[in-house]
């Protein structure tokens, strides 16, 4: 069975260079927000990163798990993927995400096996444009069925405090022009479920 691989340091595209793992479970400080003005945030991200960003297509399948946290298989639609387990509070504003991640070269096969063994929670399809600003991944996401969003992932360095990560996230929010009232809780999967329940009423 294919799919075993070395651990990576963040749930992102395999083409992006990543820092080495420490002995502890790696973590990010994250923010997710709805975008009122896609053009403005995209332009600011280009300016701050001095790049046009990297476009990544992602198809995430979420699975049932007995543990607190989320388990998903991320298919990059190019024959590669990542299996990711993460724990993160469902709250607006900066939050710490602890995660474990491994690479697979058979994402469709692994998705099938996990679906049969655990059952699916749902799927999220999106096109992501990734900008690197210092140690932070700035994601501009177009999510099928939801719309446009911005996500920040401050990749925490060894011995760096959570407070430092939160401060970096807050500063980037200001630099990108993201307002506090546009911050959202939970994952895209949660928003899709909530939208589905509303449509059933």
CSV table of C-alpha atoms in Angstrom, one decimal:
chain,number,residue,atom,x,y,z
A,1,UNK,CA,0.0,0.0,0.0
A,2,UNK,CA,1.4,3.4,-1.0
A,3,UNK,CA,1.0,6.4,1.2
A,4,UNK,CA,3.6,6.3,3.9
A,5,UNK,CA,5.8,9.3,4.0
A,6,UNK,CA,7.7,11.7,6.2
A,7,UNK,CA,6.0,14.2,8.4
A,8,UNK,CA,5.7,17.8,7.2
A,9,UNK,CA,5.4,20.9,9.2
A,10,UNK,CA,2.1,22.4,8.0
A,11,UNK,CA,-1.1,21.3,6.2
A,12,UNK,CA,-0.1,23.0,2.9
A,13,UNK,CA,1.2,22.2,-0.6
A,14,UNK,CA,4.2,19.8,-0.7
A,15,UNK,CA,6.0,22.3,-3.0
A,16,UNK,CA,6.3,24.9,-0.2
A,17,UNK,CA,9.6,24.7,1.8
A,18,UNK,CA,8.9,23.9,5.4
A,19,UNK,CA,11.0,24.3,8.6
A,20,UNK,CA,12.2,21.1,10.4
A,21,UNK,CA,10.0,19.5,13.0
A,22,UNK,CA,10.8,19.8,16.7
A,23,UNK,CA,10.2,16.9,19.1
A,24,UNK,CA,6.9,18.5,20.1
A,25,UNK,CA,3.6,18.4,18.1
A,26,UNK,CA,3.9,21.4,15.7
A,27,UNK,CA,1.4,24.3,16.0
A,28,UNK,CA,0.1,27.4,14.2
A,29,UNK,CA,-1.7,30.5,15.4
A,30,UNK,CA,-4.6,30.9,13.0
A,31,UNK,CA,-7.2,33.4,12.0
A,32,UNK,CA,-10.1,32.9,9.4
A,33,UNK,CA,-12.3,35.7,8.1
A,34,UNK,CA,-14.9,36.2,5.5
A,35,UNK,CA,-13.7,38.6,2.7
A,36,UNK,CA,-15.8,41.7,2.0
A,37,UNK,CA,-13.3,43.0,-0.6
A,38,UNK,CA,-11.4,40.1,-2.3
A,39,UNK,CA,-9.5,42.5,-4.6
A,40,UNK,CA,-8.2,44.7,-1.8
A,41,UNK,CA,-7.0,41.8,0.3
A,42,UNK,CA,-5.4,40.1,-2.6
A,43,UNK,CA,-3.5,43.3,-3.6
A,44,UNK,CA,-2.3,43.8,-0.1
A,45,UNK,CA,-1.1,40.2,0.2
A,46,UNK,CA,0.8,40.7,-3.1
A,47,UNK,CA,2.5,43.8,-1.7
A,48,UNK,CA,3.3,42.3,1.7
A,49,UNK,CA,4.7,39.1,0.2
A,50,UNK,CA,6.3,40.7,-2.9
A,51,UNK,CA,4.9,37.9,-5.0
A,52,UNK,CA,1.8,36.8,-7.0
A,53,UNK,CA,1.3,33.9,-4.7
A,54,UNK,CA,1.0,30.2,-5.5
A,55,UNK,CA,-2.4,28.7,-6.6
A,56,UNK,CA,-3.2,25.4,-5.0
A,57,UNK,CA,-6.4,23.4,-5.7
A,58,UNK,CA,-7.5,21.3,-2.7
A,59,UNK,CA,-10.2,18.7,-2.1
A,60,UNK,CA,-10.5,17.9,1.6
A,61,UNK,CA,-12.4,14.9,2.9
A,62,UNK,CA,-13.2,14.9,6.6
A,63,UNK,CA,-13.7,11.7,8.6
A,64,UNK,CA,-15.3,10.7,11.8
A,65,UNK,CA,-13.0,10.3,14.7
A,66,UNK,CA,-13.5,9.3,18.4
A,67,UNK,CA,-11.0,11.9,19.5
A,68,UNK,CA,-11.5,15.6,19.9
A,69,UNK,CA,-10.2,17.3,16.8
A,70,UNK,CA,-10.6,16.8,13.1
A,71,UNK,CA,-9.1,14.2,10.7
A,72,UNK,CA,-9.0,15.1,7.0
A,73,UNK,CA,-7.4,13.8,3.8
A,74,UNK,CA,-6.2,16.7,1.5
A,75,UNK,CA,-6.1,15.8,-2.2
A,76,UNK,CA,-4.0,18.2,-4.3
A,77,UNK,CA,-5.6,16.7,-7.4
A,78,UNK,CA,-2.1,16.0,-8.9
A,79,UNK,CA,-1.5,12.5,-7.5
A,80,UNK,CA,-0.3,13.8,-4.1
A,81,UNK,CA,-2.1,14.4,-0.8
A,82,UNK,CA,-1.8,14.8,3.0
A,83,UNK,CA,-3.5,13.1,5.9
A,84,UNK,CA,-3.9,15.7,8.7
A,85,UNK,CA,-5.2,15.5,12.2
A,86,UNK,CA,-5.6,18.7,14.1
A,87,UNK,CA,-7.0,20.1,17.3
A,88,UNK,CA,-8.2,23.7,17.4
A,89,UNK,CA,-10.7,25.7,19.5
A,90,UNK,CA,-13.8,26.8,17.6
A,91,UNK,CA,-13.6,30.6,18.3
A,92,UNK,CA,-13.2,33.8,16.3
A,93,UNK,CA,-9.9,35.6,16.5
A,94,UNK,CA,-6.4,34.0,16.9
A,95,UNK,CA,-6.4,30.4,18.0
A,96,UNK,CA,-3.7,27.8,18.4
A,97,UNK,CA,-3.9,24.7,16.1
A,98,UNK,CA,-1.9,21.6,17.0
A,99,UNK,CA,-1.5,19.1,14.2
A,100,UNK,CA,0.1,16.0,12.9
A,101,UNK,CA,0.5,15.5,9.1
A,102,UNK,CA,1.9,12.9,6.7
A,103,UNK,CA,2.2,12.8,2.9
A,104,UNK,CA,0.6,10.2,0.6
A,105,UNK,CA,1.0,9.5,-3.1
A,106,UNK,CA,-2.4,7.7,-3.2
A,107,UNK,CA,-4.9,10.2,-1.8
A,108,UNK,CA,-7.9,8.7,-3.6
A,109,UNK,CA,-7.1,5.2,-2.4
A,110,UNK,CA,-6.5,6.4,1.2
A,111,UNK,CA,-9.7,8.4,1.1
A,112,UNK,CA,-11.6,5.2,0.1
A,113,UNK,CA,-10.1,3.1,2.9
A,114,UNK,CA,-10.7,5.8,5.6
A,115,UNK,CA,-14.3,6.4,4.3
A,116,UNK,CA,-15.0,2.7,4.7
A,117,UNK,CA,-13.3,2.4,8.1
A,118,UNK,CA,-14.5,5.6,9.7
A,119,UNK,CA,-17.2,7.2,7.7
A,120,UNK,CA,-17.2,10.6,6.1
A,121,UNK,CA,-18.2,13.9,7.8
A,122,UNK,CA,-18.2,15.8,4.5
A,123,UNK,CA,-16.0,17.4,1.8
A,124,UNK,CA,-14.6,20.9,1.1
A,125,UNK,CA,-13.4,21.9,-2.3
A,126,UNK,CA,-11.4,25.1,-2.7
A,127,UNK,CA,-8.9,27.0,-4.8
A,128,UNK,CA,-6.3,28.6,-2.5
A,129,UNK,CA,-3.8,31.3,-3.3
A,130,UNK,CA,-0.9,31.2,-0.9
A,131,UNK,CA,1.3,34.1,0.0
A,132,UNK,CA,4.3,33.9,2.4
A,133,UNK,CA,4.7,36.9,4.6
A,134,UNK,CA,7.6,36.3,7.0
A,135,UNK,CA,6.7,33.2,9.0
A,136,UNK,CA,3.0,33.5,8.1
A,137,UNK,CA,1.0,31.7,5.4
A,138,UNK,CA,-1.6,34.1,4.0
A,139,UNK,CA,-4.4,32.1,2.3
A,140,UNK,CA,-6.9,33.7,0.0
A,141,UNK,CA,-9.5,31.0,-0.5
A,142,UNK,CA,-12.4,30.5,-2.9
A,143,UNK,CA,-14.5,27.8,-1.3
A,144,UNK,CA,-17.2,26.0,-3.4
A,145,UNK,CA,-20.6,26.7,-1.9
A,146,UNK,CA,-19.4,29.3,0.5
A,147,UNK,CA,-17.5,32.2,-1.2
A,148,UNK,CA,-14.2,34.0,-0.5
A,149,UNK,CA,-12.2,33.9,2.7
A,150,UNK,CA,-8.9,34.8,4.2
A,151,UNK,CA,-6.9,32.5,6.5
A,152,UNK,CA,-3.7,33.3,8.3
A,153,UNK,CA,-1.4,30.6,9.6
A,154,UNK,CA,1.5,31.9,11.8
A,155,UNK,CA,3.9,28.9,11.7
A,156,UNK,CA,5.3,28.9,15.3
A,157,UNK,CA,9.0,28.6,15.6
A,158,UNK,CA,10.7,26.6,18.3
A,159,UNK,CA,10.5,28.4,21.7
A,160,UNK,CA,8.2,31.1,20.3
A,161,UNK,CA,5.4,32.0,22.6
A,162,UNK,CA,1.7,31.9,21.7
A,163,UNK,CA,1.5,35.6,22.6
A,164,UNK,CA,4.1,36.4,19.9
A,165,UNK,CA,2.1,34.4,17.3
A,166,UNK,CA,-1.1,36.2,18.3
A,167,UNK,CA,0.6,39.6,18.0
A,168,UNK,CA,1.9,38.7,14.5
A,169,UNK,CA,-1.6,37.6,13.4
A,170,UNK,CA,-3.2,40.7,14.8
A,171,UNK,CA,-0.7,42.9,12.9
A,172,UNK,CA,-1.3,41.1,9.6
A,173,UNK,CA,-5.0,41.5,10.1
A,174,UNK,CA,-4.5,45.2,10.2
A,175,UNK,CA,-2.1,45.3,7.3
A,176,UNK,CA,-4.5,43.3,5.2
A,177,UNK,CA,-7.5,45.4,6.2
A,178,UNK,CA,-9.5,42.6,7.8
A,179,UNK,CA,-12.1,43.7,10.3
A,180,UNK,CA,-12.8,41.9,13.6
A,181,UNK,CA,-16.5,41.6,12.8
A,182,UNK,CA,-15.5,39.5,9.7
A,183,UNK,CA,-13.7,36.8,11.8
A,184,UNK,CA,-15.4,33.4,11.8
A,185,UNK,CA,-15.3,30.3,14.1
A,186,UNK,CA,-14.7,26.7,13.1
A,187,UNK,CA,-13.8,25.2,9.8
A,188,UNK,CA,-15.2,25.5,6.3
A,189,UNK,CA,-16.8,22.1,6.9
A,190,UNK,CA,-18.8,23.6,9.8
A,191,UNK,CA,-19.9,26.5,7.6
A,192,UNK,CA,-21.1,24.1,4.9
A,193,UNK,CA,-23.0,22.0,7.4
A,194,UNK,CA,-24.6,25.2,8.9
A,195,UNK,CA,-25.6,26.3,5.4
A,196,UNK,CA,-27.0,22.9,4.6
A,197,UNK,CA,-29.2,23.0,7.7
A,198,UNK,CA,-30.5,26.5,6.9
A,199,UNK,CA,-31.4,25.3,3.4
A,200,UNK,CA,-33.4,22.4,4.8
A,201,UNK,CA,-35.6,24.8,6.8
